[in-house]
C-alpha cells in the first residue's frame, strides 16, 4: 500500500533515527562499557510506545531527538527545518542551557518541570525512568554510591513536577526509584 508523498509513521521514525544516530555517532554513554549513545534515545522511544502505550508521533520523534541540541552541534533552527516547529519546540523544552553551571541547570529542571507542555513532560518522564534504569544496570563508571543516590533523589524532584501526566509512566518511575538501594 502506498501513501503518496507523505512519509508515513515508519518513514518519519526512521528519518529521526537516522538523523539522531548520525548526530550522536561519536558519542558514548558513561557506563563502564561506553555503550553507543544512540541506545539511550532509542530506549526512551521504545519505553514510551511499548511500555507506556504512547503513539503520538511527535512525542516519539522528540524522544529520539531529545539530546541532539544539548549534546551535539544540532541547532533548534536545524530541527525546525528538518522536522517542523512542533517537534523542534518539544526538544527545546527538554534541553538544558549548557552555558549555566551544572548545579543551576539541575535546579532549573526541577523548577521548569511543572510548566512544560504535556508532550515534553512525557519525554522527560521517559528520560528519568531510562536514566535510573541505566543507573541500576550499568551506572557511570567511577560514580560513588552517594553520587548515584543523589542522582535518584534529584530525578525524583524533577518527576514530582511532572505528575498528573501519565499514570503508567509515573508508576514505572516509582518502581525504579523504589530499587534505589540496589545501587550499593
Ligand atoms: P551528570 O549530569 O553529570 O550525569 C548524569 C547524566 O549522564 C544523566 O542525566 C544522563 O543524561 C547521562 N548518562 C550517561 N550515561 C549514563 C548511565 N550509564 N546511567 C545514567 N545516566 C547516564 O550527573 P550529576 O553531576 O548531576 O551527578 C548526580 C548527582 O551527584 C548530583 O546531584 C550532584 O550534586 C552529585 N555529585 C556528586 C559528586 C560526588 O563526587 N559525590 C560529584 C558531582 C556531583 P542524558 O540523559 O542527558 O544523557
Ligand atoms: Zn537523555
PDB file of C-alpha atoms and ligand atoms in Angstrom:
ATOM      1  CA  UNK A   1       0.000   0.000   0.000  1.00  0.00           C
ATOM      2  CA  UNK A   2       1.271   3.468  -0.817  1.00  0.00           C
ATOM      3  CA  UNK A   3       0.541   6.715   0.959  1.00  0.00           C
ATOM      4  CA  UNK A   4       1.653   9.030  -1.828  1.00  0.00           C
ATOM      5  CA  UNK A   5       4.266  11.595  -0.876  1.00  0.00           C
ATOM      6  CA  UNK A   6       3.585  11.530   2.881  1.00  0.00           C
ATOM      7  CA  UNK A   7       6.454   9.707   4.614  1.00  0.00           C
ATOM      8  CA  UNK A   8       4.100   7.705   6.885  1.00  0.00           C
ATOM      9  CA  UNK A   9       4.735   6.832  10.520  1.00  0.00           C
ATOM     10  CA  UNK A  10       7.524   4.310   9.905  1.00  0.00           C
ATOM     11  CA  UNK A  11       9.163   6.670   7.424  1.00  0.00           C
ATOM     12  CA  UNK A  12       9.146   9.554   9.876  1.00  0.00           C
ATOM     13  CA  UNK A  13      10.526   7.414  12.705  1.00  0.00           C
ATOM     14  CA  UNK A  14      13.363   6.083  10.558  1.00  0.00           C
ATOM     15  CA  UNK A  15      14.112   9.638   9.465  1.00  0.00           C
ATOM     16  CA  UNK A  16      14.578  10.819  13.067  1.00  0.00           C
ATOM     17  CA  UNK A  17      16.515   7.659  13.942  1.00  0.00           C
ATOM     18  CA  UNK A  18      18.915   8.193  11.045  1.00  0.00           C
ATOM     19  CA  UNK A  19      19.346  11.872  11.982  1.00  0.00           C
ATOM     20  CA  UNK A  20      19.953  11.188  15.694  1.00  0.00           C
ATOM     21  CA  UNK A  21      22.269   8.221  15.003  1.00  0.00           C
ATOM     22  CA  UNK A  22      24.364  10.442  12.753  1.00  0.00           C
ATOM     23  CA  UNK A  23      24.482  13.334  15.248  1.00  0.00           C
ATOM     24  CA  UNK A  24      25.445  11.075  18.181  1.00  0.00           C
ATOM     25  CA  UNK A  25      27.756   8.857  16.089  1.00  0.00           C
ATOM     26  CA  UNK A  26      30.942   9.688  18.008  1.00  0.00           C
ATOM     27  CA  UNK A  27      29.381   9.737  21.498  1.00  0.00           C
ATOM     28  CA  UNK A  28      29.241   7.080  24.167  1.00  0.00           C
ATOM     29  CA  UNK A  29      27.246   6.668  27.381  1.00  0.00           C
ATOM     30  CA  UNK A  30      29.069   6.903  30.692  1.00  0.00           C
ATOM     31  CA  UNK A  31      28.744   3.208  31.666  1.00  0.00           C
ATOM     32  CA  UNK A  32      31.875   1.045  32.008  1.00  0.00           C
ATOM     33  CA  UNK A  33      31.350  -0.445  28.534  1.00  0.00           C
ATOM     34  CA  UNK A  34      30.894   3.030  26.993  1.00  0.00           C
ATOM     35  CA  UNK A  35      27.760   1.900  25.141  1.00  0.00           C
ATOM     36  CA  UNK A  36      26.810   3.725  21.927  1.00  0.00           C
ATOM     37  CA  UNK A  37      24.950   6.934  22.866  1.00  0.00           C
ATOM     38  CA  UNK A  38      22.088   6.288  20.420  1.00  0.00           C
ATOM     39  CA  UNK A  39      20.933   3.327  22.568  1.00  0.00           C
ATOM     40  CA  UNK A  40      19.584   5.892  25.058  1.00  0.00           C
ATOM     41  CA  UNK A  41      17.269   7.930  22.779  1.00  0.00           C
ATOM     42  CA  UNK A  42      16.028   4.662  21.251  1.00  0.00           C
ATOM     43  CA  UNK A  43      15.322   3.337  24.765  1.00  0.00           C
ATOM     44  CA  UNK A  44      13.138   6.403  25.507  1.00  0.00           C
ATOM     45  CA  UNK A  45      11.008   5.957  22.390  1.00  0.00           C
ATOM     46  CA  UNK A  46      10.781   2.196  22.965  1.00  0.00           C
ATOM     47  CA  UNK A  47       9.637   2.735  26.566  1.00  0.00           C
ATOM     48  CA  UNK A  48       7.108   5.408  25.616  1.00  0.00           C
ATOM     49  CA  UNK A  49       5.411   3.347  22.949  1.00  0.00           C
ATOM     50  CA  UNK A  50       5.864  -0.267  24.059  1.00  0.00           C
ATOM     51  CA  UNK A  51       5.536   0.182  27.834  1.00  0.00           C
ATOM     52  CA  UNK A  52       3.571   3.443  28.013  1.00  0.00           C
ATOM     53  CA  UNK A  53       1.299   2.950  25.002  1.00  0.00           C
ATOM     54  CA  UNK A  54       2.173   6.429  23.708  1.00  0.00           C
ATOM     55  CA  UNK A  55       1.560   6.554  19.963  1.00  0.00           C
ATOM     56  CA  UNK A  56       1.813  10.272  19.238  1.00  0.00           C
ATOM     57  CA  UNK A  57       4.405  10.550  16.513  1.00  0.00           C
ATOM     58  CA  UNK A  58       5.619  13.987  17.619  1.00  0.00           C
ATOM     59  CA  UNK A  59       6.353  12.691  21.127  1.00  0.00           C
ATOM     60  CA  UNK A  60       8.207   9.620  19.821  1.00  0.00           C
ATOM     61  CA  UNK A  61      10.232  11.730  17.374  1.00  0.00           C
ATOM     62  CA  UNK A  62      11.087  14.268  20.089  1.00  0.00           C
ATOM     63  CA  UNK A  63      12.197  11.390  22.353  1.00  0.00           C
ATOM     64  CA  UNK A  64      14.626  10.119  19.704  1.00  0.00           C
ATOM     65  CA  UNK A  65      15.938  13.667  19.184  1.00  0.00           C
ATOM     66  CA  UNK A  66      15.845  14.775  22.847  1.00  0.00           C
ATOM     67  CA  UNK A  67      19.606  15.069  23.416  1.00  0.00           C
ATOM     68  CA  UNK A  68      20.638  16.351  19.960  1.00  0.00           C
ATOM     69  CA  UNK A  69      20.635  20.072  20.792  1.00  0.00           C
ATOM     70  CA  UNK A  70      22.096  19.570  24.273  1.00  0.00           C
ATOM     71  CA  UNK A  71      24.838  17.112  23.371  1.00  0.00           C
ATOM     72  CA  UNK A  72      25.658  17.660  19.673  1.00  0.00           C
ATOM     73  CA  UNK A  73      26.126  20.586  17.293  1.00  0.00           C
ATOM     74  CA  UNK A  74      22.435  20.454  16.285  1.00  0.00           C
ATOM     75  CA  UNK A  75      20.620  23.817  16.431  1.00  0.00           C
ATOM     76  CA  UNK A  76      16.916  24.473  17.111  1.00  0.00           C
ATOM     77  CA  UNK A  77      16.663  26.043  13.636  1.00  0.00           C
ATOM     78  CA  UNK A  78      18.015  22.872  12.044  1.00  0.00           C
ATOM     79  CA  UNK A  79      15.464  20.678  13.843  1.00  0.00           C
ATOM     80  CA  UNK A  80      12.689  23.081  12.869  1.00  0.00           C
ATOM     81  CA  UNK A  81      13.752  22.992   9.237  1.00  0.00           C
ATOM     82  CA  UNK A  82      14.113  19.222   9.043  1.00  0.00           C
ATOM     83  CA  UNK A  83      11.269  18.060  11.343  1.00  0.00           C
ATOM     84  CA  UNK A  84       8.992  21.058  11.763  1.00  0.00           C
ATOM     85  CA  UNK A  85       8.266  23.548  14.558  1.00  0.00           C
ATOM     86  CA  UNK A  86       6.311  21.247  16.897  1.00  0.00           C
ATOM     87  CA  UNK A  87       8.994  18.549  17.251  1.00  0.00           C
ATOM     88  CA  UNK A  88      11.717  21.223  17.472  1.00  0.00           C
ATOM     89  CA  UNK A  89       9.877  23.025  20.249  1.00  0.00           C
ATOM     90  CA  UNK A  90       9.398  19.838  22.335  1.00  0.00           C
ATOM     91  CA  UNK A  91      13.121  19.062  22.023  1.00  0.00           C
ATOM     92  CA  UNK A  92      13.962  22.633  23.008  1.00  0.00           C
ATOM     93  CA  UNK A  93      11.773  22.338  26.096  1.00  0.00           C
ATOM     94  CA  UNK A  94      13.775  19.327  27.314  1.00  0.00           C
ATOM     95  CA  UNK A  95      17.158  20.921  26.531  1.00  0.00           C
ATOM     96  CA  UNK A  96      19.348  22.292  29.338  1.00  0.00           C
ATOM     97  CA  UNK A  97      21.198  25.569  28.816  1.00  0.00           C
ATOM     98  CA  UNK A  98      24.778  24.337  28.963  1.00  0.00           C
ATOM     99  CA  UNK A  99      26.165  27.854  29.419  1.00  0.00           C
ATOM    100  CA  UNK A 100      24.872  27.675  33.006  1.00  0.00           C
ATOM    101  CA  UNK A 101      26.682  25.918  35.831  1.00  0.00           C
ATOM    102  CA  UNK A 102      25.639  22.344  36.420  1.00  0.00           C
ATOM    103  CA  UNK A 103      24.000  22.905  39.829  1.00  0.00           C
ATOM    104  CA  UNK A 104      21.937  25.780  38.349  1.00  0.00           C
ATOM    105  CA  UNK A 105      20.851  23.574  35.425  1.00  0.00           C
ATOM    106  CA  UNK A 106      19.824  20.813  37.808  1.00  0.00           C
ATOM    107  CA  UNK A 107      17.765  23.257  39.897  1.00  0.00           C
ATOM    108  CA  UNK A 108      16.140  24.777  36.790  1.00  0.00           C
ATOM    109  CA  UNK A 109      14.980  21.330  35.659  1.00  0.00           C
ATOM    110  CA  UNK A 110      13.155  20.957  38.979  1.00  0.00           C
ATOM    111  CA  UNK A 111      11.583  24.418  38.674  1.00  0.00           C
ATOM    112  CA  UNK A 112      10.665  24.186  34.973  1.00  0.00           C
ATOM    113  CA  UNK A 113       9.152  20.680  35.030  1.00  0.00           C
ATOM    114  CA  UNK A 114       5.586  21.701  36.034  1.00  0.00           C
ATOM    115  CA  UNK A 115       5.494  24.353  33.282  1.00  0.00           C
ATOM    116  CA  UNK A 116       6.443  22.077  30.383  1.00  0.00           C
ATOM    117  CA  UNK A 117       3.949  21.035  27.715  1.00  0.00           C
ATOM    118  CA  UNK A 118       2.332  17.599  28.130  1.00  0.00           C
ATOM    119  CA  UNK A 119       4.476  16.275  25.258  1.00  0.00           C
ATOM    120  CA  UNK A 120       7.705  17.495  26.875  1.00  0.00           C
ATOM    121  CA  UNK A 121       6.600  16.027  30.211  1.00  0.00           C
ATOM    122  CA  UNK A 122       6.216  12.597  28.579  1.00  0.00           C
ATOM    123  CA  UNK A 123       9.742  12.810  27.143  1.00  0.00           C
ATOM    124  CA  UNK A 124      11.156  13.962  30.486  1.00  0.00           C
ATOM    125  CA  UNK A 125       9.400  11.134  32.367  1.00  0.00           C
ATOM    126  CA  UNK A 126      10.851   8.583  29.927  1.00  0.00           C
ATOM    127  CA  UNK A 127      14.321  10.176  30.230  1.00  0.00           C
ATOM    128  CA  UNK A 128      14.337   9.923  34.015  1.00  0.00           C
ATOM    129  CA  UNK A 129      12.996   6.331  34.006  1.00  0.00           C
ATOM    130  CA  UNK A 130      15.645   5.253  31.465  1.00  0.00           C
ATOM    131  CA  UNK A 131      18.462   7.002  33.303  1.00  0.00           C
ATOM    132  CA  UNK A 132      17.522   5.426  36.652  1.00  0.00           C
ATOM    133  CA  UNK A 133      17.266   2.003  34.976  1.00  0.00           C
ATOM    134  CA  UNK A 134      20.717   2.600  33.490  1.00  0.00           C
ATOM    135  CA  UNK A 135      21.972   3.723  36.909  1.00  0.00           C
ATOM    136  CA  UNK A 136      20.914   0.291  38.283  1.00  0.00           C
ATOM    137  CA  UNK A 137      22.019  -1.833  35.327  1.00  0.00           C
ATOM    138  CA  UNK A 138      25.161  -0.014  34.144  1.00  0.00           C
ATOM    139  CA  UNK A 139      25.955   3.100  36.177  1.00  0.00           C
ATOM    140  CA  UNK A 140      28.508   5.695  35.053  1.00  0.00           C
ATOM    141  CA  UNK A 141      31.999   4.384  35.649  1.00  0.00           C
ATOM    142  CA  UNK A 142      33.596   5.625  38.852  1.00  0.00           C
ATOM    143  CA  UNK A 143      30.484   7.068  40.494  1.00  0.00           C
ATOM    144  CA  UNK A 144      30.294   6.610  44.278  1.00  0.00           C
ATOM    145  CA  UNK A 145      27.138   5.170  45.865  1.00  0.00           C
ATOM    146  CA  UNK A 146      26.456   8.625  47.316  1.00  0.00           C
ATOM    147  CA  UNK A 147      26.550  10.234  43.876  1.00  0.00           C
ATOM    148  CA  UNK A 148      24.187   7.619  42.438  1.00  0.00           C
ATOM    149  CA  UNK A 149      21.764   8.103  45.339  1.00  0.00           C
ATOM    150  CA  UNK A 150      21.967  11.890  44.853  1.00  0.00           C
ATOM    151  CA  UNK A 151      21.031  11.344  41.222  1.00  0.00           C
ATOM    152  CA  UNK A 152      17.984   9.240  42.179  1.00  0.00           C
ATOM    153  CA  UNK A 153      16.816  11.958  44.568  1.00  0.00           C
ATOM    154  CA  UNK A 154      17.294  14.754  42.039  1.00  0.00           C
ATOM    155  CA  UNK A 155      15.368  12.736  39.411  1.00  0.00           C
ATOM    156  CA  UNK A 156      12.526  12.291  41.918  1.00  0.00           C
ATOM    157  CA  UNK A 157      12.400  16.059  42.499  1.00  0.00           C
ATOM    158  CA  UNK A 158      12.094  16.675  38.762  1.00  0.00           C
ATOM    159  CA  UNK A 159       9.423  13.971  38.389  1.00  0.00           C
ATOM    160  CA  UNK A 160       7.404  15.499  41.255  1.00  0.00           C
ATOM    161  CA  UNK A 161       6.764  18.402  38.869  1.00  0.00           C
ATOM    162  CA  UNK A 162       5.729  16.095  36.019  1.00  0.00           C
ATOM    163  CA  UNK A 163       2.992  14.165  37.836  1.00  0.00           C
ATOM    164  CA  UNK A 164      -0.574  14.046  36.596  1.00  0.00           C
ATOM    165  CA  UNK A 165       0.645  13.474  33.024  1.00  0.00           C
ATOM    166  CA  UNK A 166       0.712   9.676  32.557  1.00  0.00           C
ATOM    167  CA  UNK A 167      -0.123   7.325  35.451  1.00  0.00           C
ATOM    168  CA  UNK A 168       1.614   4.339  33.869  1.00  0.00           C
ATOM    169  CA  UNK A 169       4.929   6.128  33.338  1.00  0.00           C
ATOM    170  CA  UNK A 170       4.759   7.682  36.802  1.00  0.00           C
ATOM    171  CA  UNK A 171       4.257   4.175  38.281  1.00  0.00           C
ATOM    172  CA  UNK A 172       7.280   2.953  36.272  1.00  0.00           C
ATOM    173  CA  UNK A 173       9.316   5.792  37.738  1.00  0.00           C
ATOM    174  CA  UNK A 174       8.162   4.900  41.274  1.00  0.00           C
ATOM    175  CA  UNK A 175       9.073   1.264  40.634  1.00  0.00           C
ATOM    176  CA  UNK A 176      12.631   2.032  39.546  1.00  0.00           C
ATOM    177  CA  UNK A 177      13.061   4.672  42.270  1.00  0.00           C
ATOM    178  CA  UNK A 178      11.999   2.083  44.902  1.00  0.00           C
ATOM    179  CA  UNK A 179      15.033  -0.004  43.866  1.00  0.00           C
ATOM    180  CA  UNK A 180      17.471   2.808  44.628  1.00  0.00           C
ATOM    181  CA  UNK A 181      19.166   0.880  47.434  1.00  0.00           C
ATOM    182  CA  UNK A 182      20.214  -1.736  44.837  1.00  0.00           C
ATOM    183  CA  UNK A 183      22.841   0.712  43.527  1.00  0.00           C
ATOM    184  CA  UNK A 184      25.011  -0.137  46.533  1.00  0.00           C
TER     185      UNK A 184
HETATM  186  P1  LIG B   1      25.583  14.183  35.396  1.00  0.00           P
HETATM  187  O1  LIG B   1      24.524  15.080  34.884  1.00  0.00           O
HETATM  188  O2  LIG B   1      26.995  14.537  35.183  1.00  0.00           O
HETATM  189  O3  LIG B   1      25.440  12.727  34.779  1.00  0.00           O
HETATM  190  C1  LIG B   1      24.204  12.113  34.735  1.00  0.00           C
HETATM  191  C2  LIG B   1      23.682  12.176  33.311  1.00  0.00           C
HETATM  192  O4  LIG B   1      24.546  11.389  32.481  1.00  0.00           O
HETATM  193  C3  LIG B   1      22.315  11.568  33.159  1.00  0.00           C
HETATM  194  O5  LIG B   1      21.326  12.528  33.431  1.00  0.00           O
HETATM  195  C4  LIG B   1      22.333  11.109  31.707  1.00  0.00           C
HETATM  196  O6  LIG B   1      21.988  12.284  30.941  1.00  0.00           O
HETATM  197  C5  LIG B   1      23.800  10.793  31.439  1.00  0.00           C
HETATM  198  N1  LIG B   1      24.211   9.377  31.418  1.00  0.00           N
HETATM  199  C6  LIG B   1      25.143   8.856  30.575  1.00  0.00           C
HETATM  200  N2  LIG B   1      25.371   7.574  30.837  1.00  0.00           N
HETATM  201  C7  LIG B   1      24.556   7.216  31.852  1.00  0.00           C
HETATM  202  C8  LIG B   1      24.352   5.991  32.547  1.00  0.00           C
HETATM  203  N3  LIG B   1      25.028   4.863  32.247  1.00  0.00           N
HETATM  204  N4  LIG B   1      23.458   5.967  33.570  1.00  0.00           N
HETATM  205  C9  LIG B   1      22.772   7.091  33.875  1.00  0.00           C
HETATM  206  N5  LIG B   1      22.936   8.300  33.257  1.00  0.00           N
HETATM  207  C10 LIG B   1      23.822   8.361  32.250  1.00  0.00           C
HETATM  208  O7  LIG B   1      25.284  13.859  36.910  1.00  0.00           O
HETATM  209  P2  LIG B   1      25.418  14.854  38.128  1.00  0.00           P
HETATM  210  O8  LIG B   1      26.658  15.617  38.006  1.00  0.00           O
HETATM  211  O9  LIG B   1      24.131  15.528  38.286  1.00  0.00           O
HETATM  212  O10 LIG B   1      25.581  13.887  39.376  1.00  0.00           O
HETATM  213  C11 LIG B   1      24.461  13.369  40.069  1.00  0.00           C
HETATM  214  C12 LIG B   1      24.429  13.897  41.485  1.00  0.00           C
HETATM  215  O11 LIG B   1      25.670  13.687  42.135  1.00  0.00           O
HETATM  216  C13 LIG B   1      24.104  15.375  41.568  1.00  0.00           C
HETATM  217  O12 LIG B   1      23.000  15.532  42.437  1.00  0.00           O
HETATM  218  C14 LIG B   1      25.379  16.024  42.120  1.00  0.00           C
HETATM  219  O13 LIG B   1      25.097  17.016  43.097  1.00  0.00           O
HETATM  220  C15 LIG B   1      26.109  14.899  42.764  1.00  0.00           C
HETATM  221  N6  LIG B   1      27.540  14.950  42.558  1.00  0.00           N
HETATM  222  C16 LIG B   1      28.300  14.248  43.408  1.00  0.00           C
HETATM  223  C17 LIG B   1      29.665  14.198  43.248  1.00  0.00           C
HETATM  224  C18 LIG B   1      30.431  13.348  44.167  1.00  0.00           C
HETATM  225  O14 LIG B   1      31.561  13.085  43.891  1.00  0.00           O
HETATM  226  N7  LIG B   1      29.849  12.864  45.251  1.00  0.00           N
HETATM  227  C19 LIG B   1      30.330  14.961  42.177  1.00  0.00           C
HETATM  228  C20 LIG B   1      29.436  15.639  41.308  1.00  0.00           C
HETATM  229  C21 LIG B   1      28.085  15.623  41.508  1.00  0.00           C
HETATM  230  P3  LIG B   1      21.331  12.240  29.472  1.00  0.00           P
HETATM  231  O15 LIG B   1      20.026  11.577  29.528  1.00  0.00           O
HETATM  232  O16 LIG B   1      21.227  13.711  29.143  1.00  0.00           O
HETATM  233  O17 LIG B   1      22.325  11.523  28.636  1.00  0.00           O
HETATM  234 ZN1  LIG B   2      18.520  11.719  27.966  1.00  0.00          ZN
END
